[in-house]
Tab-separated table of C-alpha atoms and ligand atoms in Angstrom:
chain	number	residue	atom	x	y	z
D	1	MET	CA	0.160	0.166	0.019
D	2	ASN	CA	2.637	2.370	0.913
D	3	SER	CA	3.545	3.239	-2.699
D	4	LYS	CA	0.022	3.706	-4.011
D	5	ASN	CA	-2.181	6.761	-4.312
D	6	ILE	CA	-6.023	6.980	-3.758
D	7	THR	CA	-8.316	9.410	-5.205
D	8	ILE	CA	-11.577	10.058	-3.685
D	9	ILE	CA	-14.240	11.463	-6.020
D	10	GLY	CA	-16.752	13.361	-4.282
D	11	GLY	CA	-15.477	15.066	-0.942
D	12	GLY	CA	-19.004	15.338	0.796
D	13	ASN	CA	-19.939	13.769	3.914
D	14	LEU	CA	-18.551	10.318	3.318
D	15	GLY	CA	-15.725	11.059	1.004
D	16	SER	CA	-14.356	13.661	3.482
D	17	SER	CA	-14.728	11.103	6.448
D	18	ILE	CA	-12.773	8.450	4.472
D	19	ALA	CA	-10.004	10.909	3.745
D	20	LYS	CA	-9.856	11.814	7.287
D	21	GLY	CA	-9.812	8.016	8.583
D	22	LEU	CA	-6.923	7.208	5.974
D	23	VAL	CA	-4.744	10.035	7.011
D	24	GLN	CA	-5.384	9.054	10.733
D	25	SER	CA	-4.609	5.364	9.984
D	26	GLY	CA	-1.028	6.427	8.817
D	27	LEU	CA	-1.538	3.826	6.077
D	28	LEU	CA	-0.903	6.545	3.350
D	29	LYS	CA	0.851	9.970	3.708
D	30	PRO	CA	-1.599	12.803	3.168
D	31	GLU	CA	0.264	13.561	-0.131
D	32	GLN	CA	-0.674	10.065	-1.451
D	33	ILE	CA	-4.399	10.999	-1.085
D	34	THR	CA	-6.486	13.298	-3.560
D	35	VAL	CA	-9.892	14.338	-2.984
D	36	THR	CA	-12.110	15.741	-5.644
D	37	ASN	CA	-15.279	17.914	-5.689
D	38	LEU	CA	-17.192	20.128	-8.136
D	39	GLU	CA	-16.382	23.080	-5.942
D	40	LEU	CA	-12.865	23.399	-4.339
D	41	HIS	CA	-13.584	25.618	-1.620
D	42	LEU	CA	-16.117	23.006	-0.180
D	43	ILE	CA	-13.190	20.772	0.406
D	44	GLN	CA	-10.554	23.157	1.190
D	45	HIS	CA	-10.663	22.299	4.987
D	46	LEU	CA	-9.335	19.000	4.028
D	47	LYS	CA	-6.211	20.534	2.795
D	48	ASP	CA	-5.870	22.797	5.483
D	49	GLU	CA	-6.754	20.187	8.498
D	50	ILE	CA	-5.206	17.014	7.189
D	51	GLY	CA	-2.948	17.995	4.085
D	52	VAL	CA	-4.447	15.944	1.372
D	53	ASN	CA	-4.387	17.215	-2.180
D	54	ILE	CA	-7.677	18.593	-3.368
D	55	THR	CA	-8.809	19.217	-6.999
D	56	THR	CA	-11.834	19.711	-9.319
D	57	ASN	CA	-10.136	17.817	-12.082
D	58	ASN	CA	-11.346	14.135	-11.648
D	59	LEU	CA	-9.449	12.633	-14.717
D	60	GLU	CA	-6.169	14.089	-13.792
D	61	ALA	CA	-6.559	12.777	-10.141
D	62	ILE	CA	-7.556	9.365	-11.597
D	63	ASN	CA	-4.278	9.148	-13.845
D	64	ASN	CA	-2.104	9.777	-10.840
D	65	SER	CA	-3.856	7.130	-8.596
D	66	GLN	CA	-4.011	3.254	-8.556
D	67	ILE	CA	-7.142	3.162	-6.273
D	68	VAL	CA	-10.132	5.328	-7.120
D	69	ILE	CA	-13.133	5.584	-4.419
D	70	VAL	CA	-16.265	7.066	-5.758
D	71	ALA	CA	-18.429	8.765	-3.222
D	72	VAL	CA	-20.855	10.682	-4.993
D	73	LYS	CA	-24.638	10.722	-4.720
D	74	PRO	CA	-26.634	7.759	-6.475
D	75	THR	CA	-28.453	10.597	-8.576
D	76	VAL	CA	-25.197	11.744	-10.366
D	77	ALA	CA	-23.336	8.321	-10.227
D	78	ARG	CA	-24.097	7.382	-13.837
D	79	ILE	CA	-23.166	10.685	-15.259
D	80	LEU	CA	-20.003	10.738	-13.348
D	81	LEU	CA	-18.896	7.008	-14.218
D	82	ASN	CA	-19.334	7.856	-17.918
D	83	GLU	CA	-17.113	10.738	-17.555
D	84	ILE	CA	-14.460	8.859	-15.951
D	85	LYS	CA	-14.535	5.538	-17.603
D	86	GLU	CA	-11.986	6.190	-20.196
D	87	PRO	CA	-8.947	6.563	-17.726
D	88	LEU	CA	-10.322	3.836	-15.615
D	89	GLN	CA	-10.658	1.303	-18.470
D	90	LYS	CA	-7.153	2.387	-19.718
D	91	GLY	CA	-5.303	2.318	-16.475
D	92	LYS	CA	-7.153	-0.516	-14.710
D	93	GLN	CA	-7.286	1.331	-11.448
D	94	VAL	CA	-9.184	-0.445	-8.783
D	95	LEU	CA	-12.603	1.189	-8.440
D	96	ILE	CA	-14.292	1.120	-4.988
D	97	SER	CA	-17.852	2.504	-5.039
D	98	VAL	CA	-19.400	3.417	-1.761
D	99	ILE	CA	-22.679	4.645	-3.818
D	100	SER	CA	-25.608	3.132	-2.263
D	101	GLY	CA	-28.038	1.279	-4.517
D	102	ILE	CA	-25.648	0.876	-7.324
D	103	LYS	CA	-25.004	-2.762	-8.286
D	104	ILE	CA	-21.746	-4.315	-9.513
D	105	GLN	CA	-23.490	-5.066	-12.701
D	106	ASP	CA	-24.597	-1.529	-13.110
D	107	LEU	CA	-20.791	-0.323	-12.621
D	108	GLU	CA	-19.763	-3.102	-15.026
D	109	ASP	CA	-22.178	-1.961	-17.631
D	110	ILE	CA	-20.356	1.326	-17.776
D	111	LEU	CA	-16.707	0.419	-16.742
D	112	VAL	CA	-15.753	-2.707	-18.881
D	113	ASP	CA	-12.788	-4.876	-17.624
D	114	VAL	CA	-12.189	-2.895	-14.317
D	115	PRO	CA	-11.634	-4.263	-10.950
D	116	VAL	CA	-14.592	-3.253	-9.163
D	117	ILE	CA	-15.309	-3.318	-5.237
D	118	ARG	CA	-18.533	-2.258	-3.551
D	119	ALA	CA	-17.948	-0.909	-0.013
D	120	MET	CA	-20.617	0.019	2.279
D	121	PRO	CA	-18.933	2.007	5.465
D	122	ASN	CA	-20.459	4.510	7.918
D	123	THR	CA	-19.222	7.878	8.836
D	124	ALA	CA	-17.351	6.633	11.784
D	125	ILE	CA	-14.653	5.874	9.111
D	126	ALA	CA	-13.297	9.372	9.937
D	127	ILE	CA	-12.114	7.960	13.355
D	128	GLN	CA	-11.164	4.486	12.125
D	129	GLU	CA	-14.460	2.786	13.794
D	130	SER	CA	-16.388	1.970	10.692
D	131	MET	CA	-18.233	-1.144	10.207
D	132	THR	CA	-17.634	-1.645	6.381
D	133	ALA	CA	-19.059	-4.283	4.080
D	134	LEU	CA	-17.237	-5.329	0.969
D	135	SER	CA	-18.339	-7.240	-2.296
D	136	PHE	CA	-15.963	-7.652	-5.240
D	137	ASN	CA	-16.350	-8.409	-8.845
D	138	GLU	CA	-14.178	-11.086	-10.382
D	139	LYS	CA	-11.295	-8.765	-11.184
D	140	GLY	CA	-11.798	-6.970	-7.897
D	141	LEU	CA	-11.148	-10.078	-6.088
D	142	GLU	CA	-7.645	-9.970	-7.341
D	143	HIS	CA	-7.252	-6.851	-5.282
D	144	LYS	CA	-8.997	-8.340	-2.262
D	145	ASP	CA	-6.124	-8.406	0.194
D	146	GLU	CA	-5.178	-4.802	-0.433
D	147	VAL	CA	-8.674	-3.521	-0.239
D	148	VAL	CA	-9.475	-5.373	2.977
D	149	GLU	CA	-6.186	-4.073	4.221
D	150	ILE	CA	-7.443	-0.579	3.687
D	151	PHE	CA	-10.738	-0.906	5.448
D	152	ASP	CA	-9.266	-2.957	8.224
D	153	GLN	CA	-7.469	0.060	9.152
D	154	LEU	CA	-10.577	2.152	9.130
D	155	GLY	CA	-12.637	-0.141	11.509
D	156	ALA	CA	-14.234	-3.584	11.137
D	157	THR	CA	-14.598	-5.225	7.800
D	158	MET	CA	-16.734	-7.888	6.527
D	159	ILE	CA	-16.763	-9.693	3.160
D	160	ILE	CA	-20.370	-10.387	1.923
D	161	PRO	CA	-22.109	-11.617	-1.184
D	162	GLU	CA	-23.679	-8.609	-2.941
D	163	SER	CA	-27.049	-10.060	-2.499
D	164	GLN	CA	-26.570	-9.016	1.357
D	165	MET	CA	-25.462	-5.392	0.339
D	166	PRO	CA	-28.876	-3.885	0.742
D	167	ALA	CA	-29.321	-5.249	4.342
D	168	ALA	CA	-25.562	-4.069	4.911
D	169	THR	CA	-26.447	-0.724	3.763
D	170	VAL	CA	-29.270	-0.279	6.114
D	171	LEU	CA	-27.712	-1.887	9.305
D	172	ALA	CA	-24.053	-0.881	8.848
D	173	SER	CA	-24.220	2.565	6.983
D	174	CYS	CA	-27.537	3.845	8.276
D	175	GLY	CA	-27.287	2.128	11.425
D	176	ILE	CA	-25.028	4.726	12.770
D	177	ALA	CA	-27.716	7.309	12.547
D	178	PHE	CA	-30.148	5.084	14.283
D	179	ALA	CA	-27.539	4.331	17.327
D	180	LEU	CA	-27.118	8.342	17.406
D	181	ARG	CA	-30.906	8.809	17.494
D	182	PHE	CA	-31.065	6.275	20.428
D	183	MET	CA	-28.388	8.202	22.052
D	184	ARG	CA	-30.262	11.568	21.783
D	185	ALA	CA	-33.533	9.954	23.086
D	186	ALA	CA	-31.735	8.616	25.976
D	187	SER	CA	-30.010	11.805	26.882
D	188	GLN	CA	-33.368	13.711	26.603
D	189	GLY	CA	-34.933	11.258	29.223
D	190	GLY	CA	-31.791	12.027	31.202
D	191	ILE	CA	-32.548	15.747	31.206
D	192	GLU	CA	-36.145	15.178	32.270
D	193	ILE	CA	-34.946	13.329	35.399
D	194	GLY	CA	-32.622	15.829	36.434
D	195	LEU	CA	-29.178	15.605	34.711
D	196	SER	CA	-27.802	18.516	32.944
D	197	SER	CA	-27.791	18.308	29.070
D	198	LYS	CA	-24.072	17.898	29.043
D	199	GLN	CA	-24.159	15.302	31.656
D	200	SER	CA	-26.858	13.459	29.806
D	201	LEU	CA	-25.022	13.173	26.592
D	202	GLU	CA	-21.793	12.218	28.428
D	203	VAL	CA	-23.571	9.552	30.003
D	204	ALA	CA	-25.636	8.326	27.140
D	205	ALA	CA	-22.452	8.256	24.870
D	206	GLN	CA	-20.509	6.155	27.464
D	207	ILE	CA	-23.152	3.751	27.945
D	208	MET	CA	-23.269	3.005	24.206
D	209	LYS	CA	-19.452	2.694	24.172
D	210	GLY	CA	-19.391	0.308	27.251
D	211	ALA	CA	-22.466	-1.702	25.615
D	212	SER	CA	-20.732	-2.052	22.501
D	213	LYS	CA	-17.478	-3.066	23.968
D	214	LEU	CA	-19.140	-5.642	26.110
D	215	ILE	CA	-20.318	-7.344	23.133
D	216	ILE	CA	-17.434	-6.790	20.847
D	217	GLU	CA	-14.589	-7.831	23.471
D	218	ASN	CA	-16.575	-10.709	25.146
D	219	GLY	CA	-18.272	-12.060	22.120
D	220	THR	CA	-21.465	-12.421	24.115
D	221	HIS	CA	-25.021	-11.814	23.033
D	222	PRO	CA	-26.992	-8.656	24.567
D	223	GLU	CA	-29.557	-10.539	26.354
D	224	PRO	CA	-27.234	-12.349	28.852
D	225	GLU	CA	-25.697	-8.909	29.457
D	226	ILE	CA	-29.172	-7.428	30.060
D	227	ASP	CA	-29.918	-10.205	32.436
D	228	LYS	CA	-26.990	-9.156	34.698
D	229	VAL	CA	-28.334	-5.651	35.063
D	230	THR	CA	-32.206	-6.619	35.606
D	231	THR	CA	-32.357	-6.993	39.242
D	232	PRO	CA	-35.734	-8.856	40.230
D	233	LEU	CA	-38.374	-6.210	41.387
D	234	GLY	CA	-35.872	-3.541	40.281
D	235	VAL	CA	-35.493	-0.588	38.259
D	236	THR	CA	-34.212	-1.783	34.949
D	237	ILE	CA	-36.798	-4.161	34.279
D	238	LYS	CA	-39.454	-1.805	35.053
D	239	SER	CA	-37.756	0.667	32.536
D	240	LEU	CA	-37.345	-2.118	29.907
D	241	ASN	CA	-40.789	-3.329	30.081
D	242	LYS	CA	-42.297	0.252	29.741
D	243	MET	CA	-39.989	0.744	26.671
D	244	GLU	CA	-41.152	-2.607	25.052
D	245	HIS	CA	-44.743	-1.778	25.735
D	246	GLU	CA	-44.238	1.503	23.799
D	247	GLY	CA	-42.719	-0.535	21.032
D	248	PHE	CA	-38.996	0.100	21.380
D	249	SER	CA	-37.503	-3.187	19.985
D	250	SER	CA	-40.494	-3.539	17.328
D	251	SER	CA	-39.998	0.093	15.971
D	252	LEU	CA	-36.263	-0.474	15.599
D	253	VAL	CA	-36.941	-3.613	13.629
D	254	GLN	CA	-39.582	-2.075	11.636
D	255	GLY	CA	-37.294	1.044	10.815
D	256	VAL	CA	-34.517	-1.500	9.708
D	257	VAL	CA	-37.018	-3.450	7.477
D	258	SER	CA	-38.506	-0.263	5.996
D	259	GLY	CA	-35.032	1.070	5.055
D	260	HIS	CA	-34.341	-2.164	3.553
D	261	LYS	CA	-37.526	-2.132	1.365
D	262	LYS	CA	-36.526	1.279	0.185
D	263	ILE	CA	-33.115	0.174	-0.966
D	264	LEU	CA	-34.373	-3.026	-2.572
D	265	GLU	CA	-36.716	-0.784	-4.712
D	266	THR	CA	-33.581	1.339	-5.616
D	267	GLU	CA	-31.486	-1.855	-6.495
D	268	SER	CA	-34.206	-3.499	-8.490
L	301	NDP	N1	-23.341	9.635	4.205
L	301	NDP	C1	-23.036	8.368	4.604
L	301	NDP	O1	-23.186	8.114	5.642
L	301	NDP	C2	-23.039	7.337	3.617
L	301	NDP	C3	-23.185	7.491	2.182
L	301	NDP	N2	-23.097	6.542	1.338
L	301	NDP	C4	-23.073	6.784	-0.177
L	301	NDP	O2	-21.987	7.607	-0.373
L	301	NDP	C5	-22.325	8.499	-1.436
L	301	NDP	C6	-21.990	9.897	-0.911
L	301	NDP	O3	-22.778	10.163	0.229
L	301	NDP	P1	-22.678	11.628	0.917
L	301	NDP	O4	-20.966	11.896	1.020
L	301	NDP	O5	-23.538	11.587	1.946
L	301	NDP	O6	-23.039	12.653	-0.106
L	301	NDP	P2	-22.486	14.167	-0.284
L	301	NDP	O7	-23.632	14.900	-1.122
L	301	NDP	O8	-22.206	14.751	1.068
L	301	NDP	O9	-21.117	14.109	-1.130
L	301	NDP	C7	-21.052	13.925	-2.450
L	301	NDP	C8	-20.070	14.836	-3.055
L	301	NDP	O10	-19.674	14.630	-4.416
L	301	NDP	C9	-19.650	15.970	-4.974
L	301	NDP	N3	-19.758	15.773	-6.453
L	301	NDP	C10	-20.887	15.563	-7.214
L	301	NDP	N4	-20.479	15.271	-8.443
L	301	NDP	C11	-19.242	15.324	-8.534
L	301	NDP	C12	-18.445	15.117	-9.562
L	301	NDP	N5	-18.514	14.967	-10.796
L	301	NDP	N6	-17.057	15.189	-9.204
L	301	NDP	C13	-16.530	15.316	-8.046
L	301	NDP	N7	-17.272	15.527	-6.971
L	301	NDP	C14	-18.779	15.547	-7.266
L	301	NDP	C15	-20.945	16.599	-4.523
L	301	NDP	O11	-20.700	18.031	-4.709
L	301	NDP	P3	-22.210	18.825	-4.706
L	301	NDP	O12	-22.711	18.885	-3.425
L	301	NDP	O13	-21.798	20.198	-5.164
L	301	NDP	O14	-23.195	18.202	-5.673
L	301	NDP	C16	-20.728	16.375	-3.075
L	301	NDP	O15	-19.772	17.227	-2.471
L	301	NDP	C17	-23.697	8.377	-1.834
L	301	NDP	O16	-23.898	7.511	-2.875
L	301	NDP	C18	-24.281	7.588	-0.609
L	301	NDP	O17	-25.430	6.901	-0.729
L	301	NDP	C19	-22.953	5.210	1.790
L	301	NDP	C20	-22.664	4.965	3.024
L	301	NDP	C21	-22.900	5.979	3.983
L	302	LIG	O1	-29.281	7.512	3.505
L	302	LIG	C1	-28.615	6.979	2.581
L	302	LIG	O2	-29.370	6.969	1.530
L	302	LIG	C2	-27.313	6.837	2.501
L	302	LIG	C3	-26.878	5.356	2.261
L	302	LIG	C4	-26.524	4.770	3.397
L	302	LIG	C5	-26.248	5.809	4.553
L	302	LIG	N1	-26.540	6.935	3.904
């Protein structure tokens, strides 16, 4: 990896987060990373804060790179891919698409004979804590090790068949927003029972970190961990039962399924 350059096309929410994570990881030097955008002033902060190259010239950036990450909105994806297909087909750069709802076949229809990987990360990639799902086309598989090496530096990585990509999009990528909404709701509850807004948020963030680490580091399931907290006749079970009466788990499951239906419509 040390000698390769990466271009990120589309320095928006996710593209900028990927650039930040890459620099923080130390896997590449900032000068090996180029971020492009339609308007340079919108990504000037990346040059100022993390020292990566910035440009509006997609073709030049691609020609100077071996790995190209495309992070534009689905609505402009096809136009963009048609604009950049020539240098990609000539140079055989590895193309990593984080665009949701655009299948490998759609990418291959435009980019003939190019190694293609679909990656579905979340914005915690900026701090190397993403959950990233990866699917490869046949040529992309030749680059599996180096692509996994990159995303392993940026959090946890899961290789999945592309048929699971809609599910991974909802749970891994949208899921960080679901978790943050839980955090906000918990902290609002905290304020109502007497903690300051600052205290509430600090507590809510730390309980989520603690809960995550318990599961990730111990390899256990949430339910036995919940059992350890629920004292008979106690406070926790009173709160949990009220939450469940109000549809807590059910609303989360339905929300996830609803997002899945939406992405399946896009991918069909
Ligand atoms: N945000 C997230 O958490 C996640 C997003 N994704 C996917 O990643 C993609 C990007 O999402 P997100 O970062 O939120 O979107 P943003 O709109 O924040 O970022 C996309 C950026 O690409 C720029 N852009 C558009 N056209 C071009 C072009 N031709 N050349 C260079 N840059 C261009 C846009 O500029 P302008 O605004 O001026 O149009 C914008 O700054 C989407 O396809 C999304 O589905 C996947 C997983 C998680
Ligand atoms: O909301 C969206 O459509 C994108 C895809 C995954 C996360 N954000």
